[in-house]
Amino acid sequence: MDTEDRERPHQPDVIDVRSAEFGGATDVGEPIPPPEGETQVIETPYEIGQDNIARSLTIEFDIHHVVFTVSAIAVALFTLLTLALQNEVAPLFVALRDALTARLDWFFLAAGNVFVILCLVLIVTPLGRVRLGGPDATPDYGYLGWFAMLFAAGMGIGLMFYGVAEPLGHFEAALGGVEIGEDGARTDWAPLGGAAGDVEAARRLGMAATIFHWALHPWAIYAVVALALALFSYNKGLPLTLRSAFYPIFGERIWGWPGHVIDILAVFATVFGLATSLGIGAEQAAAGIDALVGLGTADAFLVLLIVFITGIAIVSIVAGLDRGVKRLSELNLALAAALLFFVILAGPTFAILDGVWRNLAAYLTHLPALSMPFGREDRNFVGGWTAFYWAWWISWSPFVGTFIARVSRGRTVREFMVCVLLIPSLVSVIWMTALGGTAISQALAGIGEVGDAALELQLFAMLAQLPLSAITSVIGIVLVIVFFVTSSDSGSLVIDTIAAGGKVNAPVPQRIFWASLEGAVAIALLLGGGLAALQAMAVSTGLPFTLVLLGACYAIVKGLLDEPR
């Protein structure tokens, strides 16, 4: 049908998805164009904002009366109770994390495999010929710019925190081999069966396990969310919110409680996923600052650091895209690239370059075994690492998926899937090989104390053994802090869009509210259990949202089948 002559009252006025975390390349005020060519536009009487409460009193606000109210009150109450009962909740968080990852690790692994399989099926079947935006749509960005933004999307606080710690940790665990406790169960943390006493095999297995957590599976999660958003907005004419993807399942009921529940879960997942990253980033920044100037890493300093960085994020929100977060993001991308190339040149250059391909081959070799959800004996690895990671990526998926959807209009589904899966995955392989491979080489040569350092200090311990360590350590701290700022800024925008009923130009005070609340949640979790509490909330909010994404997989296939190819 010809959509150009069709009135579409439900079309959003403006898209303002700023690519803070991801390089800053979107434009403010650019409307979502209607589908171009013959598409199956969904006719609905719903208008964006019709269920909102909008007032302009002392502070202007425009909020969805259900999604915002439930989400804000629930998150605020959680924060207050966690702060008031720090000693009591700490063991609860540990127990919650351990119970979910031990009992439901198979579910997270199986769901991750479903997402990867769906993406691969869409690449090789005729459904991959569907073009996002309609048959006549053209890409908003050229290949170079699009690749650069996908490259930037693969960078974040997680890569800074785990870039050294994870490869080194898996290597040491694999080298130590299998350990059996008195009850006959394994007590080691080695992936699969380990590689006791075999240095090269342990190196390959350790890097394969690391890449497994940062390559195809997490990016398949993001790709599913991004494709659901893009397809039902650009091709079906619905708002750019996740509830729109469930129209094939619920019909007009998505504007009622089924849709409200989906959006509330998306808010919870994003808030606690961001809080996990912000808490981890604060711990690493504090450790780096302490290593340089000796300010310590006490709770009071962590709280002050989070308050300070959240304040910078709020300034960035008020300053707007061009003067604030865009410049910070461009700076961060340049610093990350500079740090990566410095480590490659100053570290064991040949081993790193050769290791990229060796590690990629090891990853593909071990992928079937690492992704097996049933019959695993490496329970500590599966529950403590993989299940947590999958839940963390799922909780981040509304955030990253919104950005990817925004910059991918005009691409075919096949082109979209190939590039979203492969480009960031390759970046992650290079990053982990450079930083983690250098740390492993240092540990084997007995250089420095990187293996004995705390997780949040291992990046700086590795850099300390290279030239210009003071400068590179400062760069590392700046990277973590700016990733914190841009994550908070752009994350608050995505949350606010959901909580404003799909409005993307909601008042700025609402974004400030969500940025402040993210910082408060990060503080509450750090004080109420530290890293274990952060991980517990990422897993517990990622669990129900996994069900949402599995439903989105069905909706994507159903929506694509209706599109001309």
XYZ file of C-alpha atoms in Angstrom:
565
model
C 0.000 0.000 0.000
C 1.117 3.553 -0.628
C 1.889 5.175 2.706
C 2.731 8.648 1.424
C -0.965 9.608 1.092
C -1.944 8.034 4.400
C -2.567 10.135 7.460
C -0.506 8.853 10.363
C -1.562 10.687 13.561
C 0.493 8.412 15.800
C 3.842 9.367 14.225
C 6.263 10.960 16.732
C 7.048 14.626 16.215
C 10.790 14.441 16.727
C 13.465 11.877 17.401
C 16.153 13.017 19.826
C 18.091 9.874 20.623
C 21.522 11.218 21.392
C 24.389 8.844 20.903
C 26.183 9.889 24.034
C 27.794 6.596 24.865
C 28.349 5.875 21.253
C 30.137 8.737 19.591
C 27.459 11.421 19.229
C 26.185 11.443 15.686
C 22.449 11.982 15.742
C 20.675 15.224 15.042
C 18.280 16.996 17.367
C 14.978 17.938 15.844
C 15.050 15.517 12.938
C 11.608 13.917 12.534
C 11.151 10.221 11.891
C 10.380 10.028 8.182
C 7.388 7.960 7.099
C 7.999 4.583 5.424
C 9.170 4.927 1.832
C 7.603 2.580 -0.688
C 5.145 -0.235 -0.083
C 5.047 -1.282 3.567
C 2.443 -2.747 5.893
C 1.743 0.295 8.053
C -0.276 -0.519 11.186
C -3.309 1.738 11.548
C -4.052 2.662 15.153
C -6.045 5.481 16.751
C -3.445 5.807 19.495
C -1.580 9.123 19.677
C 1.696 9.572 21.498
C 1.183 11.313 24.811
C -2.544 10.727 25.053
C -2.090 8.985 28.425
C 0.379 11.563 29.727
C 0.095 14.088 32.519
C 1.588 17.384 31.303
C 1.952 20.442 33.507
C 4.034 23.601 33.497
C 4.175 24.756 37.087
C 7.441 25.575 38.858
C 8.984 22.666 36.949
C 7.668 21.533 33.580
C 6.906 17.838 33.211
C 5.205 15.534 30.696
C 4.979 11.965 32.021
C 3.064 8.765 31.315
C 0.706 8.476 34.243
C 1.333 4.744 34.789
C 4.831 3.975 33.510
C 6.536 6.970 35.128
C 4.632 6.763 38.402
C 5.171 3.046 39.000
C 8.805 3.070 37.818
C 9.874 6.194 39.713
C 8.195 5.248 42.991
C 9.473 1.653 42.895
C 13.080 2.653 42.122
C 13.037 5.471 44.706
C 11.654 3.160 47.427
C 14.254 0.523 46.599
C 17.016 3.130 46.884
C 15.786 4.481 50.225
C 15.322 1.036 51.762
C 18.753 -0.117 50.576
C 20.413 2.971 52.058
C 18.493 2.621 55.332
C 19.194 -1.106 55.740
C 22.731 -1.444 54.356
C 23.919 -4.151 56.740
C 20.738 -6.186 56.411
C 20.460 -6.121 52.615
C 24.106 -6.948 51.790
C 23.779 -10.711 52.455
C 20.386 -10.695 50.727
C 21.938 -9.339 47.536
C 24.640 -12.011 47.600
C 22.056 -14.744 48.156
C 19.812 -13.363 45.406
C 22.662 -13.238 42.901
C 23.883 -16.732 43.747
C 20.388 -18.254 43.682
C 19.425 -16.770 40.319
C 22.705 -17.554 38.583
C 22.923 -21.078 40.028
C 19.354 -22.131 39.296
C 18.548 -20.212 36.136
C 21.913 -20.094 34.370
C 20.555 -22.579 31.805
C 17.690 -20.191 31.023
C 19.994 -17.244 30.339
C 22.281 -19.382 28.167
C 19.390 -20.894 26.226
C 17.828 -17.464 25.650
C 21.166 -16.089 24.438
C 21.406 -18.933 21.939
C 17.884 -18.166 20.689
C 18.890 -14.572 19.991
C 22.021 -15.621 18.089
C 20.156 -18.239 16.060
C 17.434 -15.738 15.130
C 20.033 -13.240 13.920
C 21.819 -15.886 11.830
C 18.515 -17.123 10.364
C 17.580 -13.590 9.333
C 20.944 -13.250 7.589
C 20.555 -16.344 5.400
C 16.791 -16.340 4.674
C 14.732 -14.094 2.350
C 13.555 -12.138 5.393
C 16.983 -10.525 5.351
C 16.011 -8.614 2.203
C 13.478 -6.456 4.062
C 14.678 -2.858 4.212
C 14.209 -0.836 7.401
C 12.205 2.234 6.454
C 10.582 0.697 3.389
C 11.778 -0.644 0.022
C 12.719 2.832 -1.216
C 14.438 4.041 1.952
C 18.079 5.102 1.774
C 20.552 4.901 4.665
C 20.817 7.964 6.884
C 24.567 7.372 7.257
C 27.300 6.128 4.949
C 29.163 2.927 5.690
C 32.154 4.681 7.243
C 30.068 6.751 9.637
C 27.778 3.836 10.449
C 30.719 1.511 11.137
C 32.325 4.169 13.330
C 29.183 4.443 15.440
C 28.880 0.671 15.763
C 32.565 0.587 16.726
C 31.923 3.210 19.395
C 28.908 1.296 20.665
C 31.219 -1.584 21.582
C 33.173 0.568 24.007
C 32.101 1.213 27.575
C 32.863 0.970 31.244
C 32.695 -2.828 31.077
C 35.568 -3.083 28.617
C 37.662 -0.799 30.822
C 36.929 -2.808 33.976
C 37.165 -6.314 32.536
C 39.604 -5.723 29.653
C 42.500 -6.955 31.775
C 40.770 -8.718 34.655
C 38.673 -11.200 32.700
C 41.254 -12.659 30.267
C 43.809 -12.926 33.071
C 41.314 -14.450 35.478
C 40.105 -17.081 32.998
C 43.691 -17.894 32.020
C 44.767 -18.460 35.627
C 41.642 -20.501 36.412
C 42.085 -22.657 33.291
C 45.780 -23.178 34.058
C 44.916 -24.312 37.571
C 42.615 -26.992 36.187
C 39.700 -28.785 37.803
C 39.365 -28.857 41.595
C 36.894 -31.156 43.345
C 35.455 -30.413 46.780
C 34.557 -32.857 49.530
C 31.018 -33.133 48.213
C 32.287 -34.198 44.788
C 31.341 -30.911 43.101
C 33.794 -28.673 41.290
C 35.080 -25.713 43.297
C 37.264 -24.143 40.605
C 36.299 -21.283 38.273
C 37.896 -22.701 35.123
C 35.794 -22.561 31.936
C 34.803 -25.973 30.554
C 37.352 -28.581 31.677
C 40.237 -26.160 32.154
C 43.745 -26.784 30.837
C 45.769 -27.825 33.866
C 49.488 -27.130 33.450
C 49.238 -26.313 29.714
C 50.086 -22.624 29.324
C 49.169 -22.241 25.651
C 45.942 -24.212 25.972
C 45.000 -22.183 29.042
C 45.727 -18.955 27.176
C 43.523 -20.007 24.247
C 40.714 -21.197 26.508
C 40.881 -18.091 28.684
C 40.696 -15.751 25.688
C 37.933 -17.837 24.065
C 35.863 -17.620 27.250
C 36.408 -13.863 27.412
C 35.466 -13.275 23.784
C 32.400 -15.473 24.284
C 31.130 -12.904 26.788
C 31.803 -9.897 24.542
C 31.133 -10.987 20.957
C 28.182 -12.601 19.156
C 25.847 -13.313 22.062
C 25.694 -9.820 23.636
C 25.454 -8.162 20.245
C 22.675 -10.533 19.206
C 20.773 -9.330 22.290
C 21.244 -5.713 21.232
C 20.394 -6.545 17.609
C 17.062 -8.130 18.589
C 15.999 -5.031 20.534
C 17.246 -2.657 17.837
C 15.527 -4.563 15.028
C 12.249 -4.726 16.951
C 12.327 -0.967 17.522
C 13.398 -0.123 13.971
C 10.974 -2.460 12.183
C 7.849 -1.390 14.034
C 8.747 2.299 13.931
C 10.244 2.773 10.456
C 8.134 0.181 8.603
C 4.951 -0.095 10.662
C 4.611 3.566 11.676
C 4.393 2.962 15.447
C 6.210 4.903 18.201
C 9.875 4.128 18.811
C 9.191 2.197 22.037
C 9.529 -1.491 22.805
C 5.833 -2.007 23.415
C 5.265 -1.277 19.705
C 7.034 -4.543 18.813
C 4.308 -6.476 20.617
C 1.476 -5.188 18.449
C 1.360 -8.525 16.517
C 0.764 -10.284 19.842
C -1.496 -7.915 21.815
C -2.947 -5.642 19.140
C -4.473 -2.446 20.526
C -3.964 -3.786 24.055
C -0.314 -2.697 23.910
C -1.565 0.811 24.746
C -3.002 -0.619 27.975
C -1.550 -2.679 30.824
C 0.326 -5.251 28.686
C 2.277 -2.384 27.142
C 2.645 -0.624 30.488
C 4.236 -3.746 32.004
C 6.667 -4.062 29.082
C 7.742 -0.427 29.407
C 8.027 -0.616 33.203
C 10.257 -3.680 32.901
C 12.338 -1.808 30.312
C 12.767 1.091 32.747
C 13.744 -1.231 35.616
C 16.200 -3.148 33.441
C 17.833 0.002 32.102
C 18.072 1.771 35.482
C 19.685 -1.182 37.246
C 21.811 -2.122 34.241
C 23.167 1.423 34.139
C 23.607 1.473 37.916
C 25.692 -1.699 37.671
C 27.971 -0.098 35.092
C 28.162 3.194 36.999
C 29.022 1.415 40.251
C 31.716 -0.659 38.564
C 33.079 2.478 36.887
C 33.178 4.368 40.191
C 35.122 1.545 41.859
C 37.669 1.480 39.045
C 38.037 5.271 38.870
C 38.529 5.438 42.647
C 41.134 2.656 42.524
C 43.005 4.421 39.713
C 42.974 7.765 41.517
C 44.165 6.081 44.703
C 47.018 4.417 42.823
C 48.131 7.789 41.446
C 47.612 10.178 44.369
C 46.672 7.974 47.338
C 43.188 9.261 48.207
C 41.944 5.835 49.265
C 38.854 3.909 48.182
C 36.619 4.292 51.224
C 32.853 4.349 50.816
C 32.751 8.089 51.459
C 35.121 8.728 48.557
C 33.092 6.457 46.276
C 29.913 8.341 47.162
C 31.554 11.721 46.541
C 32.921 10.460 43.235
C 29.502 9.256 42.051
C 27.882 12.534 43.145
C 30.562 14.541 41.339
C 30.336 12.551 38.109
C 26.516 12.549 38.205
C 26.735 16.331 38.544
C 28.852 16.472 35.394
C 26.248 14.310 33.643
C 23.515 16.750 34.668
C 25.555 19.669 33.320
C 25.922 17.718 30.080
C 22.141 17.166 29.946
C 21.469 20.873 30.434
C 24.159 21.883 27.914
C 22.526 19.784 25.196
C 23.908 17.510 22.517
C 26.344 19.680 20.585
C 27.932 21.509 23.511
C 27.929 18.671 25.996
C 27.761 14.978 25.484
C 28.704 14.902 21.814
C 32.070 16.504 22.479
C 32.682 14.264 25.479
C 31.851 11.194 23.408
C 34.173 12.185 20.598
C 36.931 12.802 23.137
C 36.315 9.427 24.718
C 36.415 7.557 21.428
C 39.708 9.235 20.525
C 41.227 8.443 23.934
C 40.060 4.813 23.784
C 41.613 4.376 20.331
C 44.825 6.043 21.517
C 45.044 3.769 24.567
C 44.422 0.679 22.449
C 47.098 1.543 19.893
C 49.547 2.503 22.635
C 49.167 -0.882 24.349
C 49.609 -2.656 20.996
C 52.799 -0.716 20.221
C 54.290 -0.618 23.734
C 53.262 -4.156 24.682
C 54.156 -7.450 22.985
C 53.176 -6.159 19.546
C 53.696 -9.325 17.500
C 52.004 -11.506 20.099
C 48.994 -9.167 20.147
C 48.633 -9.004 16.360
C 49.081 -12.750 16.017
C 46.840 -13.332 19.003
C 43.843 -11.590 17.404
C 43.480 -14.384 14.849
C 44.496 -17.169 17.227
C 42.007 -15.989 19.827
C 39.274 -15.626 17.227
C 39.930 -19.205 16.081
C 39.918 -20.424 19.701
C 36.595 -18.668 20.264
C 34.982 -20.342 17.265
C 36.417 -23.715 18.325
C 35.088 -23.510 21.893
C 31.844 -21.684 21.040
C 29.585 -24.781 20.886
C 30.775 -26.028 24.277
C 30.704 -22.587 25.923
C 27.157 -21.901 24.731
C 25.748 -25.287 25.836
C 23.078 -24.564 28.488
C 22.698 -28.107 29.842
C 24.969 -30.731 31.369
C 27.699 -28.291 32.345
C 30.164 -29.183 35.080
C 31.828 -25.748 35.210
C 29.013 -24.369 37.352
C 31.016 -21.526 38.883
C 32.022 -20.221 35.467
C 28.534 -20.537 33.984
C 26.721 -18.999 36.941
C 29.310 -16.493 38.137
C 30.353 -15.226 34.721
C 28.100 -16.126 31.798
C 24.683 -15.876 33.473
C 25.611 -12.522 35.004
C 26.895 -11.194 31.701
C 23.798 -12.256 29.764
C 21.541 -10.601 32.353
C 23.697 -7.459 32.288
C 23.581 -7.222 28.479
C 19.833 -7.797 28.510
C 19.359 -5.011 31.070
C 21.405 -2.683 28.836
C 19.556 -3.686 25.672
C 16.840 -0.963 25.663
C 19.594 1.634 25.921
C 21.976 0.317 23.262
C 19.160 -1.029 21.074
C 17.533 2.400 20.851
C 20.752 3.940 19.597
C 21.408 1.214 17.029
C 17.840 1.451 15.754
C 18.146 5.216 15.399
C 21.224 5.086 13.150
C 20.253 2.060 11.046
C 17.286 3.257 8.994
C 17.689 2.425 5.306
C 19.684 -0.781 5.875
C 18.391 -4.202 4.914
C 17.858 -6.636 7.749
C 20.687 -8.814 6.401
C 23.073 -5.857 6.196
C 21.975 -4.715 9.640
C 22.539 -8.103 11.273
C 25.916 -8.771 9.660
C 27.308 -5.407 10.677
C 25.765 -5.146 14.159
C 27.019 -8.620 15.046
C 30.447 -8.574 13.432
C 31.854 -5.020 13.687
C 31.516 -4.579 17.478
C 32.479 -8.226 18.051
C 35.738 -7.725 16.157
C 36.457 -4.553 18.154
C 35.949 -6.499 21.373
C 38.311 -9.255 20.182
C 41.042 -6.694 19.429
C 40.532 -4.847 22.728
C 40.588 -7.968 24.881
C 43.555 -9.416 23.008
C 45.576 -6.215 23.405
C 44.877 -5.495 27.079
C 44.272 -9.018 28.335
C 47.010 -10.587 26.216
C 49.541 -8.046 27.473
C 48.568 -8.770 31.090
C 48.901 -12.530 30.552
C 52.342 -12.051 28.985
C 53.418 -9.922 31.958
C 52.156 -12.533 34.430
C 53.982 -15.364 32.640
C 57.207 -13.349 32.548
C 56.928 -12.443 36.217
C 56.747 -8.731 35.409
C 54.856 -6.633 37.934
C 51.997 -7.766 40.129
C 49.046 -7.612 37.767
C 47.862 -11.088 38.767
C 47.790 -10.186 42.476
C 46.028 -6.839 42.081
C 42.340 -6.339 42.862
C 39.972 -6.506 39.884
C 39.486 -2.745 39.704
C 43.274 -2.185 39.833
C 44.436 -4.714 37.249
C 44.180 -2.310 34.310
C 46.450 0.159 36.089
C 48.810 -2.619 37.238
C 49.219 -3.696 33.613
C 49.794 -0.108 32.412
C 52.358 0.429 35.193
C 54.727 -2.004 33.432
C 54.605 -0.066 30.146
C 56.239 3.272 29.293
C 54.466 6.530 30.203
C 52.418 4.703 32.832
C 51.411 7.879 34.687
C 49.964 9.390 31.502
C 48.181 6.224 30.389
C 46.736 5.701 33.867
C 45.310 9.221 33.787
C 43.845 8.464 30.357
C 42.303 5.304 31.768
C 40.694 7.224 34.635
C 39.383 9.904 32.259
C 37.931 7.205 29.996
C 36.064 5.589 32.882
C 34.713 8.924 34.143
C 33.569 10.149 30.736
C 31.970 6.792 29.949
C 30.159 7.236 33.261
C 28.958 10.711 32.226
C 27.843 9.766 28.730
C 26.167 6.575 29.925
C 24.201 8.488 32.541
C 23.231 11.247 30.102
C 22.110 9.118 27.186
C 20.678 6.447 29.473
C 18.494 9.012 31.227
C 17.230 10.134 27.817
C 16.220 6.589 26.829
C 14.542 5.977 30.212
C 12.753 9.314 30.022
C 11.463 8.531 26.525
C 9.961 5.274 27.816
C 8.540 6.896 30.956
C 7.088 9.780 28.897
C 4.928 7.444 26.836
C 7.194 7.510 23.803
C 7.740 11.270 23.685
C 11.320 11.966 22.728
C 11.255 15.701 23.372
C 10.101 15.581 26.994
C 11.164 18.402 29.363
C 14.813 18.461 30.454
C 14.017 18.309 34.222
C 12.739 14.765 33.701
C 16.110 13.687 32.300
C 17.829 15.342 35.259
C 15.529 13.368 37.578
C 16.449 10.039 35.983
C 20.185 10.842 35.894
C 20.055 11.714 39.603
C 18.106 8.556 40.382
C 20.637 6.400 38.478
C 23.435 7.879 40.584
C 21.449 7.308 43.786
C 20.811 3.659 42.862
C 24.520 3.139 42.151
C 25.389 4.630 45.568
C 22.774 2.514 47.330
C 23.981 -0.694 45.723
C 27.652 0.017 46.424
C 26.934 0.763 50.078
C 24.501 -2.131 50.357
C 26.746 -4.902 49.119
C 29.278 -3.591 46.605
C 29.905 -5.543 43.418
C 27.696 -8.437 44.551
C 24.731 -6.072 44.967
C 25.337 -4.516 41.559
C 25.454 -7.942 39.953
C 22.365 -9.118 41.857
C 20.184 -6.294 40.555
C 21.447 -6.689 36.999
C 20.515 -10.378 37.110
C 17.154 -9.918 38.844
C 15.972 -7.187 36.449
C 17.454 -8.932 33.427
C 15.495 -12.112 34.178
C 11.941 -10.834 33.479
C 13.160 -8.703 30.592
C 14.579 -11.845 28.991
C 10.986 -13.042 28.635
C 10.141 -9.742 26.950
C 12.941 -10.210 24.421
C 11.901 -13.778 23.667
C 8.431 -12.446 22.875
C 10.027 -9.773 20.702
C 11.735 -12.516 18.651
C 8.335 -13.923 17.671
C 7.001 -10.437 16.921
C 10.003 -9.644 14.699
C 9.488 -12.741 12.553
C 5.748 -12.088 12.293
C 6.343 -8.456 11.377
C 8.956 -9.307 8.738
C 6.706 -11.893 7.096
C 4.219 -9.110 6.314
C 6.821 -6.902 4.651
C 7.575 -6.875 0.904
C 10.975 -8.385 0.154
